[in-house]
Coordinates of C-alpha atoms in Angstrom, one line a residue:
Chain A
M1 CA -8.3 1.7 -37.5
A2 CA -8.9 4.5 -40.3
R3 CA -11.0 6.9 -38.3
P4 CA -9.8 9.8 -37.2
A5 CA -13.0 10.9 -36.1
L6 CA -12.6 9.5 -32.9
A7 CA -9.4 11.4 -32.1
R8 CA -7.8 9.6 -29.3
L9 CA -6.4 12.1 -28.0
S10 CA -8.7 15.2 -27.3
P11 CA -7.7 18.7 -25.7
F12 CA -10.0 17.2 -22.5
N13 CA -8.2 14.4 -22.6
I14 CA -4.6 16.2 -22.8
T15 CA -5.7 18.4 -20.1
S16 CA -7.2 16.0 -17.3
L17 CA -3.6 13.9 -18.2
A18 CA -1.3 16.9 -17.4
L19 CA -3.6 18.0 -14.3
G20 CA -3.1 14.7 -13.1
L21 CA 0.3 14.6 -13.2
A22 CA 1.3 18.1 -11.9
F23 CA -1.0 17.0 -8.9
L24 CA 1.3 13.7 -8.3
Y25 CA 4.6 15.3 -9.0
L26 CA 4.2 18.7 -7.7
P27 CA 4.1 18.1 -3.7
I28 CA 7.2 16.3 -4.2
V29 CA 9.3 18.7 -6.3
I30 CA 8.2 21.5 -3.7
L31 CA 9.7 19.3 -1.3
V32 CA 12.8 18.5 -3.0
I33 CA 13.6 22.1 -3.8
Y34 CA 13.1 23.7 -0.3
S35 CA 15.3 20.5 1.0
F36 CA 17.8 23.0 -0.3
N37 CA 16.9 25.9 1.7
A38 CA 19.3 27.4 3.6
S39 CA 16.6 29.2 6.5
R40 CA 15.5 27.2 8.9
L41 CA 12.1 29.0 9.0
V42 CA 11.0 26.2 6.3
T43 CA 9.1 28.2 4.0
V44 CA 11.4 31.3 4.1
W45 CA 13.6 31.3 1.4
G46 CA 16.9 32.0 2.5
G47 CA 19.3 30.8 -0.9
W48 CA 20.5 26.9 -1.6
S49 CA 22.2 25.1 1.1
L50 CA 23.3 21.9 2.2
R51 CA 22.9 22.5 5.9
W52 CA 20.0 20.1 6.4
Y53 CA 21.9 17.5 4.2
V54 CA 24.6 17.9 6.9
E55 CA 22.6 18.2 10.1
F56 CA 21.0 14.6 9.1
F57 CA 24.5 12.7 8.5
N58 CA 25.6 14.0 12.0
D59 CA 22.3 12.7 13.4
E60 CA 22.8 9.6 15.1
A61 CA 19.4 8.7 16.2
M62 CA 18.4 9.1 12.6
L63 CA 21.2 7.3 10.8
S64 CA 20.7 4.1 13.2
A65 CA 17.3 4.1 12.1
L66 CA 18.2 4.3 8.6
A67 CA 20.6 1.2 9.2
M68 CA 17.8 -0.8 10.9
S69 CA 15.3 -0.2 8.2
L70 CA 17.4 -0.9 5.2
R71 CA 18.5 -4.2 7.2
V72 CA 14.9 -5.2 8.1
A73 CA 14.1 -4.0 4.3
A74 CA 16.9 -6.1 2.9
M75 CA 15.9 -9.4 4.9
S76 CA 12.0 -9.3 4.5
A77 CA 12.4 -8.3 0.6
T78 CA 14.4 -11.4 0.2
A79 CA 12.1 -13.6 2.0
A80 CA 9.2 -12.0 1.0
T81 CA 10.4 -12.7 -2.8
I82 CA 11.1 -16.6 -2.0
L83 CA 7.8 -16.8 -0.6
G84 CA 5.9 -15.1 -2.9
T85 CA 7.3 -16.6 -6.1
L86 CA 6.6 -20.1 -4.9
A87 CA 3.1 -19.0 -4.0
A88 CA 2.4 -17.5 -7.3
V89 CA 4.3 -20.5 -8.9
A90 CA 1.2 -22.6 -6.9
L91 CA -1.5 -20.3 -7.8
T92 CA -0.9 -20.7 -11.4
R93 CA 0.5 -24.3 -11.9
A94 CA -0.9 -26.2 -9.5
G95 CA -4.7 -26.4 -10.9
S96 CA -7.0 -27.4 -7.6
F97 CA -5.8 -28.6 -4.1
H98 CA -6.9 -28.2 -1.0
G99 CA -7.3 -25.3 0.4
R100 CA -7.2 -23.2 -2.7
T101 CA -9.3 -20.8 -1.8
L102 CA -7.7 -20.3 2.0
F103 CA -4.5 -19.8 0.2
S104 CA -5.6 -17.3 -2.2
G105 CA -7.8 -15.6 0.4
M106 CA -4.8 -15.1 2.9
L107 CA -2.4 -13.9 0.1
Y108 CA -4.9 -11.4 -1.4
A109 CA -6.2 -10.0 2.1
P110 CA -3.4 -8.7 3.4
L111 CA -3.2 -6.3 0.3
V112 CA -6.2 -4.4 1.4
M113 CA -6.4 -5.3 4.9
P114 CA -6.2 -2.1 7.1
E115 CA -2.8 -1.8 8.5
V116 CA -3.6 -1.3 12.1
I117 CA -5.7 -5.0 12.4
T118 CA -2.5 -6.9 10.6
G119 CA 0.0 -5.0 13.4
L120 CA -2.1 -5.8 16.4
S121 CA -2.7 -9.1 15.3
L122 CA 0.7 -9.8 14.6
L123 CA 1.5 -7.9 18.2
L124 CA -0.4 -10.3 20.0
L125 CA 0.9 -13.3 18.2
F126 CA 4.5 -12.3 19.6
V127 CA 2.9 -11.7 23.2
A128 CA 1.7 -15.0 23.6
V129 CA 4.7 -16.6 22.1
D130 CA 6.9 -14.3 24.4
A131 CA 9.0 -13.4 21.3
Q132 CA 11.3 -10.9 22.2
R133 CA 10.5 -7.8 20.1
G134 CA 12.8 -6.0 17.8
F135 CA 14.5 -6.8 14.3
W136 CA 13.2 -10.1 13.9
T137 CA 9.5 -9.0 15.0
V138 CA 9.2 -6.4 12.1
T139 CA 11.4 -8.7 9.6
I140 CA 8.5 -11.0 9.8
A141 CA 5.7 -8.9 10.0
H142 CA 7.1 -6.8 6.8
T143 CA 7.8 -10.4 4.9
T144 CA 4.1 -11.5 5.8
L145 CA 2.8 -8.2 4.4
T146 CA 4.9 -7.6 1.4
M147 CA 5.0 -11.4 0.1
C148 CA 1.5 -11.0 -0.6
F149 CA 2.3 -8.0 -3.0
V150 CA 5.1 -10.3 -4.6
T151 CA 2.6 -13.1 -5.3
V152 CA 0.5 -10.3 -7.3
V153 CA 3.4 -9.3 -9.3
V154 CA 5.2 -12.4 -10.0
Q155 CA 1.6 -14.1 -10.6
S156 CA 0.8 -11.8 -13.6
R157 CA 3.8 -13.0 -15.1
L158 CA 3.6 -16.5 -15.2
G159 CA -0.1 -15.8 -16.0
S160 CA 0.7 -14.7 -19.4
L161 CA 3.6 -17.3 -19.8
D162 CA 3.9 -19.7 -22.3
R163 CA 3.6 -23.0 -20.8
S164 CA 4.7 -25.3 -23.5
L165 CA 8.0 -23.8 -23.0
E166 CA 8.7 -25.8 -19.7
E167 CA 6.6 -28.6 -21.0
A168 CA 8.9 -29.0 -23.7
A169 CA 12.1 -28.6 -21.5
M170 CA 10.0 -31.9 -19.6
D171 CA 9.6 -33.7 -22.8
L172 CA 13.5 -33.1 -23.4
G173 CA 14.1 -35.3 -20.3
C174 CA 14.4 -31.8 -17.5
D175 CA 12.6 -32.8 -14.3
P176 CA 9.9 -30.0 -13.5
F177 CA 12.2 -28.6 -10.6
W178 CA 15.0 -28.0 -13.7
A179 CA 12.6 -26.8 -15.6
F180 CA 11.5 -24.3 -13.6
V181 CA 14.9 -23.1 -12.6
K182 CA 16.3 -23.7 -16.2
V183 CA 13.3 -22.1 -18.3
T184 CA 10.8 -20.5 -16.3
L185 CA 12.6 -18.6 -13.7
P186 CA 14.7 -16.7 -16.2
L187 CA 11.3 -16.0 -17.9
I188 CA 10.1 -14.1 -15.0
L189 CA 13.6 -13.0 -13.7
P190 CA 12.3 -9.4 -14.3
S191 CA 9.2 -9.4 -12.2
V192 CA 10.6 -11.4 -9.7
V193 CA 13.1 -8.3 -9.6
A194 CA 10.5 -6.0 -9.6
G195 CA 8.7 -7.9 -6.8
W196 CA 11.9 -7.6 -4.3
M197 CA 12.1 -3.9 -5.1
L198 CA 8.4 -3.6 -4.6
A199 CA 8.9 -5.4 -1.0
F200 CA 11.8 -3.5 -0.4
T201 CA 10.4 -0.1 -0.6
L202 CA 7.0 -1.2 0.9
S203 CA 9.4 -2.2 4.1
M204 CA 10.8 1.1 4.2
D205 CA 7.7 3.2 4.4
D206 CA 6.2 1.4 6.9
V207 CA 4.9 2.9 10.0
V208 CA 2.2 1.2 11.3
I209 CA 3.3 -2.3 11.4
A210 CA 6.1 -1.1 12.6
S211 CA 5.0 0.7 15.6
F212 CA 3.1 -2.4 17.1
T213 CA 6.3 -5.3 16.3
T214 CA 9.3 -3.4 17.3
G215 CA 10.8 -3.2 20.3
P216 CA 12.7 -0.6 22.5
G217 CA 15.9 0.2 20.9
S218 CA 15.0 -0.5 17.2
T219 CA 13.6 2.2 15.9
T220 CA 12.9 2.0 11.8
L221 CA 13.1 5.0 10.1
P222 CA 9.7 5.4 9.2
I223 CA 8.7 5.5 12.9
R224 CA 11.4 8.1 13.8
I225 CA 10.4 10.4 10.7
Y226 CA 6.4 10.0 11.3
S227 CA 7.4 11.1 15.1
E228 CA 9.4 14.0 14.6
V229 CA 6.7 14.9 11.9
R230 CA 4.1 15.3 14.6
L231 CA 6.0 17.7 16.8
G232 CA 6.0 19.8 13.4
V233 CA 8.1 20.5 10.8
K234 CA 11.8 20.3 10.6
P235 CA 13.9 21.3 7.1
E236 CA 15.9 18.1 8.1
I237 CA 13.0 16.0 6.9
N238 CA 12.6 17.5 3.7
A239 CA 16.6 16.5 3.5
I240 CA 16.0 13.0 4.2
C241 CA 12.8 12.8 2.4
T242 CA 14.6 14.1 -0.7
L243 CA 17.8 11.6 -0.1
I244 CA 14.8 8.7 -0.3
V245 CA 13.7 10.3 -3.2
G246 CA 16.5 10.2 -5.1
S247 CA 17.5 7.1 -4.3
I248 CA 14.0 5.3 -5.0
A249 CA 14.8 7.3 -8.7
V250 CA 18.0 5.6 -9.0
V251 CA 16.6 2.5 -8.5
I252 CA 13.9 2.6 -11.0
V253 CA 16.0 3.8 -13.4
V254 CA 18.2 1.2 -12.9
A255 CA 15.5 -1.3 -13.2
S256 CA 14.0 0.2 -16.2
L257 CA 16.8 -0.2 -18.0
V258 CA 17.5 -4.0 -16.8
S259 CA 14.4 -4.3 -17.9
K260 CA 14.6 -2.9 -21.2
L261 CA 17.9 -4.9 -21.4
S262 CA 16.4 -8.1 -21.0
S263 CA 13.5 -7.3 -23.5
R264 CA 16.4 -6.7 -26.1
Q265 CA 17.5 -10.5 -25.5
G266 CA 13.8 -11.3 -27.2
E267 CA 11.7 -11.3 -24.7
N268 CA 8.8 -9.0 -23.7
A269 CA 9.6 -7.7 -20.2
A270 CA 6.9 -5.8 -18.7
P271 CA 8.0 -2.4 -17.7
L272 CA 8.6 -2.3 -13.8
Chain B
M1 CA -0.9 -32.7 -21.4
S2 CA 1.0 -34.9 -19.4
G3 CA 3.4 -32.1 -18.9
R4 CA 0.8 -30.5 -17.0
R5 CA 0.1 -32.7 -14.9
L6 CA 3.3 -33.6 -14.3
F7 CA 4.3 -30.1 -13.2
S8 CA 1.0 -29.6 -11.1
A9 CA 2.4 -31.9 -8.3
P10 CA 5.9 -30.2 -7.6
A11 CA 3.7 -27.1 -8.0
R12 CA 1.5 -28.0 -5.3
R13 CA 4.7 -28.4 -3.0
A14 CA 5.6 -25.0 -3.7
A15 CA 2.6 -24.1 -1.9
I16 CA 4.0 -25.6 1.2
A17 CA 6.1 -23.1 2.3
P18 CA 4.0 -19.6 1.9
F19 CA 0.7 -21.5 2.9
L20 CA 2.3 -22.5 6.3
W21 CA 3.8 -18.8 6.6
M22 CA 0.4 -17.7 6.1
L23 CA -1.3 -19.9 8.6
L24 CA 1.3 -19.1 11.1
F25 CA 1.6 -15.5 10.8
F26 CA -1.6 -14.0 9.1
L27 CA -4.7 -16.8 10.2
L28 CA -3.2 -17.7 13.7
P29 CA -3.1 -14.0 15.1
F30 CA -6.6 -13.4 14.5
G31 CA -7.0 -16.2 17.0
F32 CA -5.4 -14.2 19.2
V33 CA -7.0 -11.1 18.5
L34 CA -10.6 -13.1 18.9
K35 CA -9.2 -14.6 21.9
I36 CA -8.3 -11.2 23.7
S37 CA -11.4 -9.1 22.5
L38 CA -13.8 -11.9 24.5
S39 CA -11.4 -11.2 27.9
H40 CA -12.2 -8.8 30.2
A41 CA -9.9 -5.8 30.4
V42 CA -7.8 -5.5 33.3
M43 CA -7.1 -1.6 33.7
A44 CA -8.3 -1.1 37.1
Q45 CA -6.0 -4.0 38.2
P46 CA -2.4 -2.5 39.2
P47 CA 0.1 -2.3 38.4
Y48 CA -1.1 -1.9 34.5
L49 CA 1.5 -3.2 32.2
P50 CA 3.7 -1.5 29.9
V51 CA 2.9 -2.3 26.2
F52 CA 6.9 -2.5 25.4
D53 CA 7.8 -4.2 28.2
P54 CA 8.0 -7.9 26.6
A55 CA 8.6 -9.7 29.7
E56 CA 5.8 -8.4 31.3
G57 CA 3.5 -8.0 28.4
I58 CA 2.4 -11.5 28.5
A59 CA 1.0 -11.2 31.8
A60 CA -2.0 -8.8 30.9
P61 CA -3.8 -10.6 28.1
K62 CA -3.0 -13.7 30.2
A63 CA -4.6 -12.7 33.0
A64 CA -7.4 -11.3 31.0
I65 CA -8.4 -14.4 29.0
A66 CA -9.4 -15.9 32.9
A67 CA -13.0 -15.2 31.7
F68 CA -14.3 -14.8 28.4
S69 CA -17.1 -12.3 28.3
L70 CA -18.8 -9.9 25.5
D71 CA -18.6 -6.9 27.7
N72 CA -15.8 -5.2 25.2
F73 CA -18.3 -5.7 22.2
R74 CA -21.2 -4.2 24.5
L75 CA -18.9 -1.1 25.1
L76 CA -18.4 -0.7 21.6
A77 CA -22.2 -0.5 20.5
S78 CA -23.2 1.5 23.6
D79 CA -20.9 3.9 24.0
H80 CA -21.3 7.0 21.1
F81 CA -17.5 7.5 20.9
Y82 CA -17.0 4.2 19.2
V83 CA -20.2 4.1 17.2
L84 CA -19.3 7.7 15.9
S85 CA -15.8 6.6 14.9
Y86 CA -17.1 3.6 12.9
L87 CA -19.6 6.4 11.3
R88 CA -16.8 8.2 10.6
S89 CA -14.5 5.9 9.1
V90 CA -17.4 5.1 6.5
V91 CA -18.1 8.5 5.6
V92 CA -14.4 9.5 5.0
A93 CA -14.0 6.3 3.2
L94 CA -17.3 6.6 0.9
V95 CA -16.4 10.6 0.1
S96 CA -12.6 10.2 -0.9
T97 CA -13.3 7.4 -2.8
S98 CA -16.1 9.2 -4.5
I99 CA -13.5 12.1 -5.2
L100 CA -10.8 9.4 -6.2
L101 CA -13.2 8.1 -9.1
A102 CA -14.0 11.4 -10.1
V103 CA -10.3 12.6 -10.0
G104 CA -8.8 9.1 -11.3
Y105 CA -11.4 8.1 -14.2
P106 CA -10.2 11.4 -16.6
I107 CA -6.6 10.3 -15.8
A108 CA -7.0 6.7 -16.6
Y109 CA -9.0 7.6 -19.3
G110 CA -6.7 9.7 -20.9
M111 CA -3.7 7.7 -20.6
S112 CA -6.0 5.0 -22.5
R113 CA -6.1 7.2 -25.3
L114 CA -2.7 7.9 -25.7
P115 CA -0.9 6.6 -28.9
A116 CA 0.1 2.9 -27.9
R117 CA 4.0 4.0 -27.1
W118 CA 3.4 6.9 -24.6
Q119 CA 0.6 4.1 -22.6
P120 CA 3.6 2.7 -20.8
I121 CA 5.6 5.7 -20.1
A122 CA 2.2 7.4 -18.4
M123 CA 2.0 3.9 -16.3
I124 CA 5.4 4.4 -15.2
L125 CA 4.8 8.3 -14.6
V126 CA 1.7 6.9 -12.5
I127 CA 3.2 4.4 -10.7
V128 CA 6.8 6.4 -9.5
P129 CA 4.9 8.5 -6.7
F130 CA 3.2 5.3 -5.2
W131 CA 7.1 4.0 -4.9
T132 CA 8.1 7.4 -3.2
S133 CA 7.2 6.5 0.5
F134 CA 3.6 7.5 1.4
L135 CA 5.0 8.8 4.8
I136 CA 7.0 11.4 2.2
R137 CA 3.6 12.3 0.1
V138 CA 1.9 13.2 3.1
Y139 CA 4.8 15.3 4.4
A140 CA 5.1 16.6 1.6
W141 CA 1.4 18.3 2.0
I142 CA 2.1 19.6 5.4
N143 CA 4.9 21.6 4.2
I144 CA 2.7 22.8 1.5
L145 CA -0.4 23.4 3.6
Q146 CA 1.0 24.7 7.0
H147 CA 0.1 28.2 7.9
D148 CA 3.1 29.7 6.6
G149 CA 3.3 27.4 3.8
I150 CA 3.5 27.6 0.0
L151 CA -0.7 27.6 -0.6
N152 CA -1.2 30.3 1.7
N153 CA 1.9 32.0 0.5
V154 CA 1.0 32.0 -3.1
L155 CA -2.9 33.1 -2.3
M156 CA -1.2 35.9 -0.6
A157 CA 1.1 37.0 -3.3
L158 CA -2.0 36.9 -5.6
R159 CA -3.7 38.7 -3.4
L160 CA -6.6 36.0 -3.4
I161 CA -6.6 36.1 0.4
S162 CA -5.1 39.1 2.9
A163 CA -4.6 36.7 5.8
P164 CA -3.2 33.3 5.9
V165 CA -5.8 30.2 5.9
V166 CA -5.7 27.7 8.4
W167 CA -5.4 24.2 6.1
L168 CA -3.5 22.0 8.1
S169 CA -5.7 19.9 10.5
T170 CA -8.7 20.3 8.7
D171 CA -10.6 17.6 6.9
A172 CA -10.1 19.0 3.7
A173 CA -6.3 18.5 4.3
M174 CA -7.1 15.1 5.3
Y175 CA -9.1 14.4 2.1
I176 CA -6.2 16.2 -0.1
G177 CA -3.9 13.7 2.0
L178 CA -6.1 10.8 1.1
V179 CA -6.9 11.4 -2.3
Y180 CA -3.3 12.1 -3.4
S181 CA -1.7 8.8 -1.4
Y182 CA -4.7 6.5 -3.3
L183 CA -4.8 8.1 -6.2
P184 CA -2.4 5.3 -8.2
F185 CA -4.7 2.7 -6.6
M186 CA -7.7 4.1 -8.3
I187 CA -6.0 4.8 -11.7
L188 CA -3.9 1.4 -12.3
P189 CA -7.0 -0.9 -12.6
L190 CA -9.5 1.8 -14.4
Y191 CA -6.7 2.1 -16.9
A192 CA -6.5 -1.6 -17.2
T193 CA -9.9 -2.0 -18.0
L194 CA -10.2 1.1 -20.1
A195 CA -7.3 0.3 -22.0
K196 CA -8.6 -3.2 -22.8
I197 CA -12.0 -1.4 -24.7
D198 CA -12.0 -2.7 -28.2
P199 CA -12.0 0.6 -30.5
A200 CA -14.3 -1.4 -32.8
L201 CA -17.1 -1.0 -30.3
L202 CA -16.6 3.0 -30.1
E203 CA -16.6 3.2 -33.8
A204 CA -19.6 1.3 -33.6
S205 CA -21.4 3.4 -31.6
A206 CA -20.4 6.4 -33.6
D207 CA -21.1 4.7 -36.8
L208 CA -24.8 4.2 -35.2
G209 CA -25.0 8.0 -34.4
G210 CA -23.9 8.0 -31.1
S211 CA -22.5 11.3 -30.1
R212 CA -18.9 11.4 -27.9
L213 CA -20.8 12.1 -25.0
T214 CA -23.6 8.8 -25.6
T215 CA -20.6 6.4 -26.5
F216 CA -19.0 7.5 -23.4
W217 CA -22.1 6.9 -21.0
L218 CA -23.4 3.6 -22.8
V219 CA -20.6 2.2 -23.9
T220 CA -17.2 3.0 -22.3
V221 CA -18.4 3.4 -18.5
P222 CA -20.3 0.0 -18.6
L223 CA -17.3 -1.5 -19.7
S224 CA -15.2 0.0 -17.7
L225 CA -17.5 -1.3 -14.5
P226 CA -14.9 -4.2 -13.4
G227 CA -12.1 -1.7 -13.1
I228 CA -14.4 1.4 -11.5
G229 CA -15.5 -1.7 -9.1
A230 CA -12.0 -2.8 -8.1
G231 CA -10.5 0.6 -7.8
A232 CA -13.0 1.9 -5.6
L233 CA -12.5 -1.5 -3.5
L234 CA -9.0 -1.0 -3.3
C235 CA -9.3 2.5 -2.0
F236 CA -12.3 1.8 0.5
I237 CA -11.4 -1.1 2.4
P238 CA -7.4 0.5 3.5
I239 CA -9.2 4.0 3.9
V240 CA -12.0 2.9 6.4
G241 CA -8.6 2.0 8.9
E242 CA -6.4 4.1 7.6
F243 CA -4.6 5.4 10.5
V244 CA -1.9 8.1 9.9
I245 CA -3.0 10.5 7.3
P246 CA -5.7 11.3 9.1
D247 CA -3.6 11.7 12.3
L248 CA -1.1 13.9 10.6
L249 CA -3.6 15.6 8.2
A250 CA -7.0 16.0 10.2
G251 CA -8.0 17.6 12.9
S252 CA -8.5 15.9 16.6
A253 CA -12.2 16.5 17.0
S254 CA -13.5 13.0 15.7
P255 CA -11.0 10.1 15.2
M256 CA -11.6 7.5 12.8
I257 CA -11.5 4.1 14.0
G258 CA -8.0 3.0 13.0
Q259 CA -7.1 6.0 15.1
T260 CA -9.4 5.1 18.1
L261 CA -7.9 1.4 17.8
W262 CA -4.1 2.9 18.1
L263 CA -5.5 5.0 20.8
E264 CA -6.8 2.4 22.9
F265 CA -4.0 0.3 22.6
F266 CA -1.0 2.8 22.6
N267 CA -2.2 5.4 24.9
N268 CA -4.7 3.3 26.9
H269 CA -3.1 -0.1 27.3
D270 CA -6.4 -1.2 26.9
W271 CA -5.6 -4.4 24.7
P272 CA -9.0 -6.0 25.0
V273 CA -11.0 -3.0 23.9
A274 CA -8.3 -2.5 21.2
S275 CA -8.9 -5.9 19.9
S276 CA -12.6 -6.1 19.9
I277 CA -12.4 -2.8 17.7
A278 CA -10.0 -4.6 15.4
V279 CA -12.9 -7.8 15.3
V280 CA -15.5 -5.2 14.5
L281 CA -13.8 -3.6 12.0
L282 CA -12.9 -6.9 10.1
V283 CA -16.6 -7.9 10.2
L284 CA -17.4 -4.7 8.8
L285 CA -14.7 -5.1 6.0
L286 CA -15.7 -9.0 5.4
A287 CA -18.2 -7.9 3.0
P288 CA -16.2 -5.9 0.5
L289 CA -13.2 -8.0 1.1
L290 CA -14.9 -11.4 -0.2
V291 CA -16.1 -8.9 -3.0
Y292 CA -12.4 -8.2 -3.7
E293 CA -11.6 -11.3 -3.6
R294 CA -14.1 -12.2 -6.0
V295 CA -13.5 -9.8 -8.5
Q296 CA -9.7 -10.7 -8.4
R297 CA -10.4 -14.3 -8.8
R298 CA -12.7 -13.5 -12.2
R299 CA -10.0 -10.8 -13.3
L300 CA -7.2 -13.4 -13.0
E301 CA -9.4 -15.9 -14.7
G302 CA -10.2 -13.7 -17.3
T303 CA -6.6 -12.8 -18.4
R304 CA -5.6 -17.0 -18.5

């Protein structure tokens, strides 16, 4: 305690932190600045302008890809949150059961599995059952991937929760289901919301799995951006990326305000 | 105690839906991959079926399933192209994981030394770029690294170079993209273990005459080994199968195995070979995956 000799913050620590954060943020900042560039040449500065934003909002194909992505993300994030929360409850509350190792293995593997494998295998399943590829197949694929992330997020919160609260509710006559709904669920709500947001962003982000599982006429925004980027840099892409970064920033600010609010209500909500 | 037992039966019922979902959409699909990897390619059998036609798509694998064979795996083992793809993937993953460790450790260490109330803020600052689409992050580097990009402009303005240097489509660009995209995956597990180290241990080492450096090597590093392992695995395994980053940033000379799988599937429409590439990749990654599962479980048990 009283040993400042082990100074917690040496110049080395501060430098490495500052450099690390600069490395993480500089490319994004540069991207945002250049999205307001009037020049067609991406790196020649032609003054401030919103022309690439106008161009984006006039691009039918981009807009329909965006709509498709938003629909898939909303639907799959919701399904993933329900399934992932159930899985987290089972893993933290059910003790040992038959197939537990298989269950947790199946939930952890997709977190690190290369996406080309997950995408290919799901496509072969959809082909085998002759499923029409499009909105639903992408949604199912994204649900499968993102529910695993929801499980991890919710599980870490459930694991640190005081069980005596729900036991008390049951002692007072609640059946386990209502004890969960009335006591546990409100306590883990911040992490459930964080799980939903993570699932939503991951779905909005995915190129590889969507490319395998989508069909003609249902392109998602990342697939569209990806095919444009492959052909060369277009300033319009800078504008789209800035819009995405901006909306994510808004979501994060709102989320941290919500979690601060709920922690002020007498509970130590984890940041995000 | 009785309450806990009361709760475990309904909690077990909660597992049913996610269990069935994962069986149906995660485990079962591997059966199809395995099945098709064991079938003959029907490339020579015209007309070959377009990948994106759902009506015809099923006919190709059906015809192929007629005879199981190991031909595809023999092809993978005998053709240098595939062997080199696998080797390149492993080498790229090893190199970038090492760079990630070297870059991520000082940052995570710096975070863990911050005053307690600043640590959550630093953590959010590291996580936020991870919430930003990774496609955007790769694209941001294309903006910087391209021929008339910011990097070349800055270097020329500083008169460090006289003509634009080719950065894009090189291995250097790919490593920058990989390190940039996976850095949070490395920092967070490292930070988690570094923050947990009891300062008393560091003080004890100092009391016993250990310099800062020996304390770091003999106390901090060994205690952070679980974080090093988790971070390295979290980065290594997905990088082996990475597709988008090498495709956008690396040159086209020699593809990584994820790109080869993609090419076989989308360009050559050879589903059996693509499937067998996936099977071999999966087997290669199974060992580190199992280690990761172990580490993960031990970590979760440790927090309980």
